[in-house]
GROMACS .gro file of C-alpha atoms in nm:
model
  364
    1MET     CA    1   3.001  -0.473   1.326
    2ALA     CA    2   3.019  -0.849   1.365
    3GLY     CA    3   3.267  -1.103   1.498
    4LEU     CA    4   3.390  -1.445   1.392
    5TYR     CA    5   3.494  -1.712   1.643
    6ILE     CA    6   3.677  -2.028   1.532
    7HIS     CA    7   3.711  -2.314   1.780
    8ILE     CA    8   4.017  -2.539   1.745
    9PRO     CA    9   3.955  -2.820   1.995
   10TYR     CA   10   4.300  -2.980   1.996
   11CYS     CA   11   4.535  -2.962   2.293
   12HIS     CA   12   4.867  -3.125   2.382
   13SER     CA   13   4.703  -3.235   2.708
   14LYS     CA   14   4.401  -3.151   2.924
   15CYS     CA   15   4.458  -2.910   3.214
   16ALA     CA   16   4.310  -3.030   3.543
   17TYR     CA   17   4.062  -2.740   3.571
   18CYS     CA   18   3.948  -2.719   3.205
   19ASP     CA   19   3.584  -2.788   3.114
   20PHE     CA   20   3.598  -2.648   2.759
   21TYR     CA   21   3.558  -2.893   2.472
   22SER     CA   22   3.911  -3.009   2.388
   23ARG     CA   23   4.083  -3.333   2.292
   24PRO     CA   24   4.423  -3.468   2.185
   25ASP     CA   25   4.527  -3.460   1.818
   26ASP     CA   26   4.335  -3.738   1.641
   27GLY     CA   27   4.499  -3.697   1.301
   28ASN     CA   28   4.211  -3.484   1.168
   29ILE     CA   29   4.361  -3.137   1.208
   30ALA     CA   30   4.400  -3.076   0.833
   31MET     CA   31   4.051  -3.211   0.762
   32LEU     CA   32   3.905  -2.992   1.036
   33ALA     CA   33   4.055  -2.684   0.870
   34ASP     CA   34   3.889  -2.773   0.539
   35VAL     CA   35   3.552  -2.830   0.705
   36ILE     CA   36   3.576  -2.500   0.894
   37ALA     CA   37   3.633  -2.328   0.559
   38ARG     CA   38   3.330  -2.507   0.414
   39GLU     CA   39   3.115  -2.415   0.712
   40TYR     CA   40   3.209  -2.050   0.671
   41ASN     CA   41   3.106  -2.050   0.305
   42ILE     CA   42   2.771  -2.205   0.395
   43ARG     CA   43   2.695  -1.984   0.695
   44LYS     CA   44   2.859  -1.649   0.623
   45SER     CA   45   2.521  -1.502   0.527
   46GLU     CA   46   2.436  -1.513   0.900
   47LEU     CA   47   2.679  -1.222   0.937
   48ARG     CA   48   2.450  -0.939   0.832
   49GLU     CA   49   2.704  -0.677   0.930
   50GLN     CA   50   3.064  -0.615   0.826
   51LEU     CA   51   3.318  -0.846   0.991
   52HIS     CA   52   3.540  -0.649   1.231
   53THR     CA   53   3.696  -0.911   1.459
   54ILE     CA   54   3.824  -1.267   1.435
   55TYR     CA   55   3.912  -1.479   1.737
   56ILE     CA   56   4.072  -1.822   1.702
   57GLY     CA   57   4.034  -2.005   2.032
   58GLY     CA   58   4.016  -2.353   2.173
   59GLY     CA   59   4.159  -2.582   2.277
   60THR     CA   60   4.503  -2.462   2.182
   61PRO     CA   61   4.509  -2.314   1.831
   62SER     CA   62   4.878  -2.231   1.863
   63ILE     CA   63   4.949  -2.600   1.792
   64LEU     CA   64   4.818  -2.564   1.436
   65PRO     CA   65   5.083  -2.612   1.165
   66ASP     CA   66   5.147  -2.287   0.978
   67ASP     CA   67   5.003  -2.415   0.649
   68VAL     CA   68   4.682  -2.537   0.816
   69LEU     CA   69   4.629  -2.206   0.994
   70ALA     CA   70   4.697  -2.023   0.667
   71ARG     CA   71   4.425  -2.225   0.492
   72ILE     CA   72   4.172  -2.131   0.758
   73VAL     CA   73   4.263  -1.763   0.746
   74ALA     CA   74   4.252  -1.752   0.367
   75ALA     CA   75   3.901  -1.900   0.372
   76VAL     CA   76   3.749  -1.665   0.630
   77CYS     CA   77   3.949  -1.347   0.584
   78PRO     CA   78   4.005  -1.248   0.219
   79ALA     CA   79   4.316  -1.046   0.137
   80GLY     CA   80   4.259  -0.679   0.206
   81ALA     CA   81   3.987  -0.736   0.467
   82SER     CA   82   3.976  -0.455   0.721
   83LEU     CA   83   3.966  -0.591   1.075
   84ARG     CA   84   3.979  -0.399   1.401
   85GLU     CA   85   4.123  -0.702   1.585
   86PHE     CA   86   4.248  -1.053   1.498
   87THR     CA   87   4.330  -1.271   1.801
   88ILE     CA   88   4.480  -1.615   1.839
   89GLU     CA   89   4.503  -1.805   2.168
   90ALA     CA   90   4.838  -1.961   2.253
   91ASN     CA   91   5.028  -2.154   2.515
   92PRO     CA   92   5.389  -2.063   2.603
   93GLU     CA   93   5.535  -2.395   2.487
   94ASP     CA   94   5.419  -2.330   2.129
   95ILE     CA   95   5.577  -1.988   2.090
   96ASN     CA   96   5.880  -1.944   1.864
   97PRO     CA   97   5.996  -1.666   1.628
   98ARG     CA   98   5.907  -1.854   1.308
   99ARG     CA   99   5.550  -1.917   1.421
  100LEU     CA  100   5.509  -1.557   1.533
  101ASP     CA  101   5.632  -1.430   1.195
  102CYS     CA  102   5.372  -1.653   1.029
  103TRP     CA  103   5.094  -1.512   1.246
  104ARG     CA  104   5.197  -1.157   1.167
  105ALA     CA  105   5.203  -1.233   0.794
  106LEU     CA  106   4.847  -1.371   0.820
  107GLY     CA  107   4.723  -1.046   0.974
  108ILE     CA  108   4.695  -1.167   1.333
  109ASP     CA  109   4.763  -0.867   1.556
  110ARG     CA  110   4.671  -0.991   1.905
  111VAL     CA  111   4.798  -1.290   2.106
  112SER     CA  112   4.608  -1.419   2.409
  113MET     CA  113   4.830  -1.654   2.608
  114GLY     CA  114   4.747  -1.884   2.896
  115VAL     CA  115   5.006  -1.825   3.170
  116GLN     CA  116   4.788  -1.904   3.476
  117SER     CA  117   5.075  -1.871   3.724
  118LEU     CA  118   5.443  -1.782   3.742
  119ASN     CA  119   5.505  -2.038   4.013
  120ASP     CA  120   5.622  -2.378   3.889
  121THR     CA  121   5.467  -2.571   4.178
  122GLU     CA  122   5.127  -2.416   4.110
  123LEU     CA  123   5.156  -2.484   3.737
  124LYS     CA  124   5.239  -2.848   3.798
  125ALA     CA  125   4.945  -2.886   4.038
  126VAL     CA  126   4.695  -2.811   3.757
  127GLY     CA  127   4.874  -2.991   3.474
  128ARG     CA  128   5.023  -2.701   3.284
  129ARG     CA  129   5.305  -2.803   3.047
  130HIS     CA  130   5.514  -2.487   3.067
  131SER     CA  131   5.731  -2.337   3.339
  132ALA     CA  132   5.732  -1.980   3.463
  133ALA     CA  133   6.057  -1.915   3.274
  134MET     CA  134   5.904  -2.047   2.951
  135ALA     CA  135   5.607  -1.813   2.991
  136LEU     CA  136   5.827  -1.508   3.044
  137ASP     CA  137   6.046  -1.604   2.748
  138ALA     CA  138   5.735  -1.645   2.531
  139ILE     CA  139   5.609  -1.297   2.624
  140ASN     CA  140   5.946  -1.152   2.533
  141MET     CA  141   5.943  -1.332   2.195
  142ILE     CA  142   5.591  -1.205   2.121
  143GLN     CA  143   5.700  -0.850   2.199
  144GLN     CA  144   6.017  -0.884   1.991
  145ALA     CA  145   5.803  -1.005   1.699
  146GLY     CA  146   5.621  -0.671   1.703
  147PHE     CA  147   5.294  -0.753   1.879
  148ASP     CA  148   5.173  -0.478   2.112
  149LYS     CA  149   4.833  -0.638   2.177
  150ILE     CA  150   4.930  -0.910   2.423
  151SER     CA  151   4.682  -1.057   2.669
  152CYS     CA  152   4.776  -1.308   2.938
  153ASP     CA  153   4.556  -1.521   3.164
  154LEU     CA  154   4.616  -1.579   3.534
  155ILE     CA  155   4.418  -1.787   3.784
  156TYR     CA  156   4.387  -1.716   4.156
  157GLY     CA  157   4.280  -1.970   4.416
  158LEU     CA  158   4.503  -2.244   4.268
  159PRO     CA  159   4.605  -2.549   4.475
  160THR     CA  160   4.911  -2.464   4.693
  161GLN     CA  161   4.877  -2.094   4.601
  162THR     CA  162   4.911  -1.831   4.874
  163VAL     CA  163   4.825  -1.463   4.871
  164GLU     CA  164   5.197  -1.389   4.857
  165SER     CA  165   5.268  -1.625   4.565
  166TRP     CA  166   4.965  -1.480   4.381
  167ARG     CA  167   5.094  -1.127   4.428
  168ASP     CA  168   5.436  -1.238   4.307
  169SER     CA  169   5.296  -1.394   3.987
  170LEU     CA  170   5.079  -1.091   3.922
  171SER     CA  171   5.362  -0.842   3.980
  172ARG     CA  172   5.610  -1.028   3.760
  173LEU     CA  173   5.356  -1.062   3.481
  174LEU     CA  174   5.259  -0.695   3.488
  175ASP     CA  175   5.629  -0.605   3.486
  176THR     CA  176   5.658  -0.754   3.137
  177GLY     CA  177   5.454  -0.468   2.988
  178ILE     CA  178   5.159  -0.669   2.857
  179SER     CA  179   4.860  -0.458   2.753
  180HIS     CA  180   4.577  -0.684   2.869
  181LEU     CA  181   4.518  -0.918   3.163
  182SER     CA  182   4.244  -1.176   3.218
  183ALA     CA  183   4.233  -1.303   3.578
  184TYR     CA  184   3.994  -1.571   3.696
  185SER     CA  185   3.906  -1.722   4.030
  186LEU     CA  186   3.955  -2.098   4.004
  187SER     CA  187   3.631  -2.293   3.977
  188TYR     CA  188   3.594  -2.666   4.030
  189GLU     CA  189   3.377  -2.780   3.739
  190GLU     CA  190   3.211  -3.120   3.753
  191GLY     CA  191   3.375  -3.361   3.511
  192THR     CA  192   3.723  -3.212   3.541
  193LEU     CA  193   4.023  -3.383   3.697
  194LEU     CA  194   4.047  -3.108   3.956
  195TYR     CA  195   3.685  -3.163   4.061
  196ALA     CA  196   3.755  -3.534   4.107
  197ARG     CA  197   4.057  -3.452   4.322
  198MET     CA  198   3.846  -3.219   4.536
  199ILE     CA  199   3.574  -3.481   4.584
  200SER     CA  200   3.835  -3.740   4.686
  201GLY     CA  201   3.991  -3.499   4.934
  202ARG     CA  202   4.324  -3.467   4.753
  203VAL     CA  203   4.268  -3.095   4.688
  204THR     CA  204   4.115  -2.838   4.921
  205PRO     CA  205   3.969  -2.527   4.756
  206ALA     CA  206   4.094  -2.190   4.873
  207ASP     CA  207   3.867  -2.041   5.139
  208ASP     CA  208   3.654  -1.734   5.068
  209ASP     CA  209   3.874  -1.503   5.275
  210THR     CA  210   4.188  -1.604   5.083
  211VAL     CA  211   4.013  -1.556   4.747
  212ALA     CA  212   3.885  -1.215   4.859
  213ARG     CA  213   4.237  -1.106   4.960
  214MET     CA  214   4.372  -1.225   4.624
  215TYR     CA  215   4.099  -1.030   4.444
  216GLU     CA  216   4.175  -0.716   4.644
  217SER     CA  217   4.543  -0.750   4.552
  218LEU     CA  218   4.446  -0.797   4.189
  219ILE     CA  219   4.236  -0.485   4.153
  220GLY     CA  220   4.480  -0.274   4.353
  221MET     CA  221   4.794  -0.384   4.167
  222ALA     CA  222   4.630  -0.362   3.826
  223ALA     CA  223   4.503  -0.011   3.899
  224ASP     CA  224   4.848   0.097   4.018
  225ARG     CA  225   4.989  -0.011   3.680
  226GLY     CA  226   4.728   0.190   3.487
  227PHE     CA  227   4.492  -0.093   3.390
  228ARG     CA  228   4.119  -0.032   3.355
  229HIS     CA  229   3.905  -0.303   3.515
  230TYR     CA  230   3.639  -0.306   3.245
  231GLU     CA  231   3.483  -0.651   3.301
  232ILE     CA  232   3.476  -0.881   3.604
  233SER     CA  233   3.776  -1.084   3.486
  234ASN     CA  234   3.939  -0.843   3.240
  235PHE     CA  235   4.181  -0.553   3.272
  236ALA     CA  236   4.334  -0.343   2.996
  237MET     CA  237   4.565  -0.054   2.941
  238PRO     CA  238   4.370   0.235   2.783
  239GLY     CA  239   4.281   0.147   2.425
  240PHE     CA  240   4.368  -0.222   2.458
  241GLU     CA  241   4.032  -0.361   2.567
  242ALA     CA  242   3.941  -0.687   2.390
  243ILE     CA  243   3.709  -0.579   2.108
  244HIS     CA  244   3.597  -0.929   2.014
  245ASN     CA  245   3.528  -1.048   2.368
  246SER     CA  246   3.335  -0.729   2.438
  247SER     CA  247   3.090  -0.838   2.166
  248TYR     CA  248   2.974  -1.117   2.397
  249TRP     CA  249   2.892  -0.862   2.664
  250ASN     CA  250   2.714  -0.604   2.447
  251SER     CA  251   2.508  -0.837   2.221
  252THR     CA  252   2.710  -0.778   1.905
  253PRO     CA  253   2.636  -1.055   1.650
  254TYR     CA  254   2.904  -1.319   1.595
  255LEU     CA  255   2.942  -1.640   1.397
  256GLY     CA  256   3.103  -1.944   1.558
  257LEU     CA  257   3.278  -2.210   1.348
  258GLY     CA  258   3.417  -2.547   1.455
  259PRO     CA  259   3.313  -2.810   1.711
  260SER     CA  260   3.120  -2.670   2.012
  261ALA     CA  261   3.127  -2.313   1.875
  262HIS     CA  262   2.834  -2.085   1.957
  263SER     CA  263   2.680  -1.820   1.732
  264PHE     CA  264   2.443  -1.527   1.781
  265ASP     CA  265   2.299  -1.334   1.485
  266GLY     CA  266   2.123  -1.072   1.695
  267SER     CA  267   1.813  -1.278   1.762
  268VAL     CA  268   1.891  -1.650   1.732
  269ARG     CA  269   2.159  -1.851   1.913
  270ARG     CA  270   2.309  -2.160   1.751
  271VAL     CA  271   2.554  -2.416   1.887
  272ASN     CA  272   2.769  -2.670   1.702
  273PRO     CA  273   2.811  -3.025   1.837
  274ALA     CA  274   3.088  -3.072   2.094
  275SER     CA  275   3.233  -3.358   1.893
  276VAL     CA  276   3.494  -3.353   1.617
  277LYS     CA  277   3.346  -3.671   1.470
  278LYS     CA  278   2.992  -3.531   1.447
  279TYR     CA  279   3.117  -3.196   1.322
  280LEU     CA  280   3.318  -3.354   1.039
  281GLN     CA  281   3.029  -3.577   0.934
  282GLN     CA  282   2.779  -3.302   0.858
  283ILE     CA  283   2.804  -2.930   0.787
  284PRO     CA  284   2.615  -2.737   0.902
  285SER     CA  285   2.525  -2.938   1.210
  286PHE     CA  286   2.426  -2.670   1.461
  287GLU     CA  287   2.125  -2.679   1.688
  288ILE     CA  288   1.916  -2.371   1.754
  289GLU     CA  289   1.896  -2.290   2.123
  290SER     CA  290   1.539  -2.231   2.228
  291GLU     CA  291   1.506  -1.898   2.410
  292SER     CA  292   1.205  -1.723   2.554
  293THR     CA  293   1.181  -1.345   2.574
  294ALA     CA  294   1.282  -1.371   2.940
  295ASP     CA  295   1.584  -1.586   2.845
  296ARG     CA  296   1.705  -1.324   2.595
  297LEU     CA  297   1.660  -1.040   2.841
  298ASN     CA  298   1.838  -1.235   3.113
  299ASP     CA  299   2.136  -1.279   2.878
  300ILE     CA  300   2.145  -0.900   2.840
  301ILE     CA  301   2.117  -0.844   3.216
  302ILE     CA  302   2.390  -1.093   3.312
  303THR     CA  303   2.643  -0.993   3.048
  304ALA     CA  304   2.592  -0.620   3.098
  305LEU     CA  305   2.632  -0.637   3.476
  306ARG     CA  306   2.969  -0.809   3.428
  307THR     CA  307   3.105  -0.479   3.288
  308ASP     CA  308   3.202  -0.145   3.438
  309THR     CA  309   2.939   0.029   3.220
  310GLY     CA  310   2.658  -0.186   3.359
  311LEU     CA  311   2.302  -0.241   3.239
  312ASP     CA  312   2.115   0.014   3.029
  313LEU     CA  313   1.765  -0.005   3.174
  314ALA     CA  314   1.622   0.163   2.865
  315ALA     CA  315   1.721  -0.147   2.665
  316LEU     CA  316   1.458  -0.350   2.853
  317PRO     CA  317   1.084  -0.343   2.771
  318ALA     CA  318   0.890  -0.135   3.023
  319GLY     CA  319   0.723  -0.425   3.206
  320PHE     CA  320   1.048  -0.617   3.246
  321ARG     CA  321   1.236  -0.298   3.333
  322ASN     CA  322   1.002  -0.235   3.625
  323GLU     CA  323   1.052  -0.591   3.747
  324VAL     CA  324   1.432  -0.555   3.733
  325GLU     CA  325   1.419  -0.221   3.914
  326ARG     CA  326   1.207  -0.372   4.191
  327SER     CA  327   1.452  -0.660   4.234
  328ALA     CA  328   1.744  -0.418   4.230
  329ARG     CA  329   1.607  -0.205   4.512
  330LYS     CA  330   1.757  -0.399   4.803
  331TRP     CA  331   2.101  -0.398   4.637
  332LEU     CA  332   2.075  -0.026   4.560
  333ASN     CA  333   1.987   0.041   4.925
  334ARG     CA  334   2.306  -0.143   5.026
  335SER     CA  335   2.513   0.042   4.759
  336MET     CA  336   2.600  -0.292   4.601
  337LEU     CA  337   2.430  -0.158   4.291
  338VAL     CA  338   2.447   0.208   4.189
  339TYR     CA  339   2.281   0.425   3.926
  340GLN     CA  340   2.509   0.582   3.664
  341ASN     CA  341   2.347   0.769   3.374
  342ASN     CA  342   2.028   0.560   3.376
  343ARG     CA  343   2.232   0.242   3.402
  344ILE     CA  344   2.274   0.015   3.702
  345VAL     CA  345   2.629  -0.088   3.779
  346ILE     CA  346   2.787  -0.326   4.029
  347PRO     CA  347   3.077  -0.135   4.191
  348GLU     CA  348   3.415  -0.301   4.141
  349ARG     CA  349   3.459  -0.387   4.509
  350TYR     CA  350   3.146  -0.607   4.493
  351TRP     CA  351   3.221  -0.794   4.170
  352LEU     CA  352   3.317  -1.105   4.366
  353MET     CA  353   2.951  -1.114   4.474
  354ALA     CA  354   2.816  -1.043   4.126
  355ASP     CA  355   2.662  -1.388   4.082
  356ALA     CA  356   2.437  -1.343   4.386
  357ILE     CA  357   2.329  -0.997   4.270
  358MET     CA  358   2.258  -1.109   3.914
  359ARG     CA  359   2.061  -1.413   4.031
  360ASP     CA  360   1.829  -1.175   4.213
  361LEU     CA  361   1.774  -0.961   3.904
  362ILE     CA  362   1.704  -1.228   3.644
  363ILE     CA  363   1.351  -1.243   3.511
  364VAL     CA  364   1.157  -1.560   3.596
   0.00000   0.00000   0.00000
């Protein structure tokens, strides 16, 4: 199977924590759609396997006019195509019944919505445009439109957030009956507005103890509601795991279209320019990312150890496998790595420390 990712870089405004490539509407939305269609026609041969998933992300693709979105879908997904999953990212302020009916008619069957918090003070602190009430109304509209694959994002460690307010947001969101949850610990990325506020002393990051307590609440409350914690930041009701996103963690090939989109055909990684102007000027305009054997194996190690199924040691060449096993020994002795069916797995309770463990295992 193979996946298709389409990056729509446009947003109403930039959130304070966001370091993805995004920009305000520059009047080129319709042109971008046409160029994405052209790029697909030129590059579709890179997909050597049948297309099973499409993911339209960004940016905020829910701002696309219905006719523009329809042109993109018609170009990349011929009528009658058999997909296992077709996702679009959305923000609550863009949701309405007419738009949802359009998405359903186009074959979209999964909505991934950025909620981030159900506390209005916390939302305002990071520049979100919606309120908690708007987010809950949007979830209800998505459900009423017939979508059962609904994923929502939350962030813990937000400015002004407490353990109690985090638990409240999480509980209220899970009460809606969504089938998938992505929950991330806030990171202060250089170049973002939030990073600048931290450097100037206007924002103080949550301390490690508070983040750990929030994480413990997250895994406990999600488990109580029947969610499987299948990747560090992702939880799903049985059968509702994100098929497309899982391709990034298990080395499934995927083609990326649009500005800043990445692609992987099973052996070569390509990346499009993070610039609408450059992207519109020349198609294709990707660069091939230079990777050594160690680089490719490290990608496998890092992505696999983010999941509850862990790293299949048999997938590594013998010499590298021995090196990884030697590096893993101290973590195995501390039970922060465990063996499961010839795989090494980071137990859920240690996933907050996964970066330190994975850094030790990467091949130099």
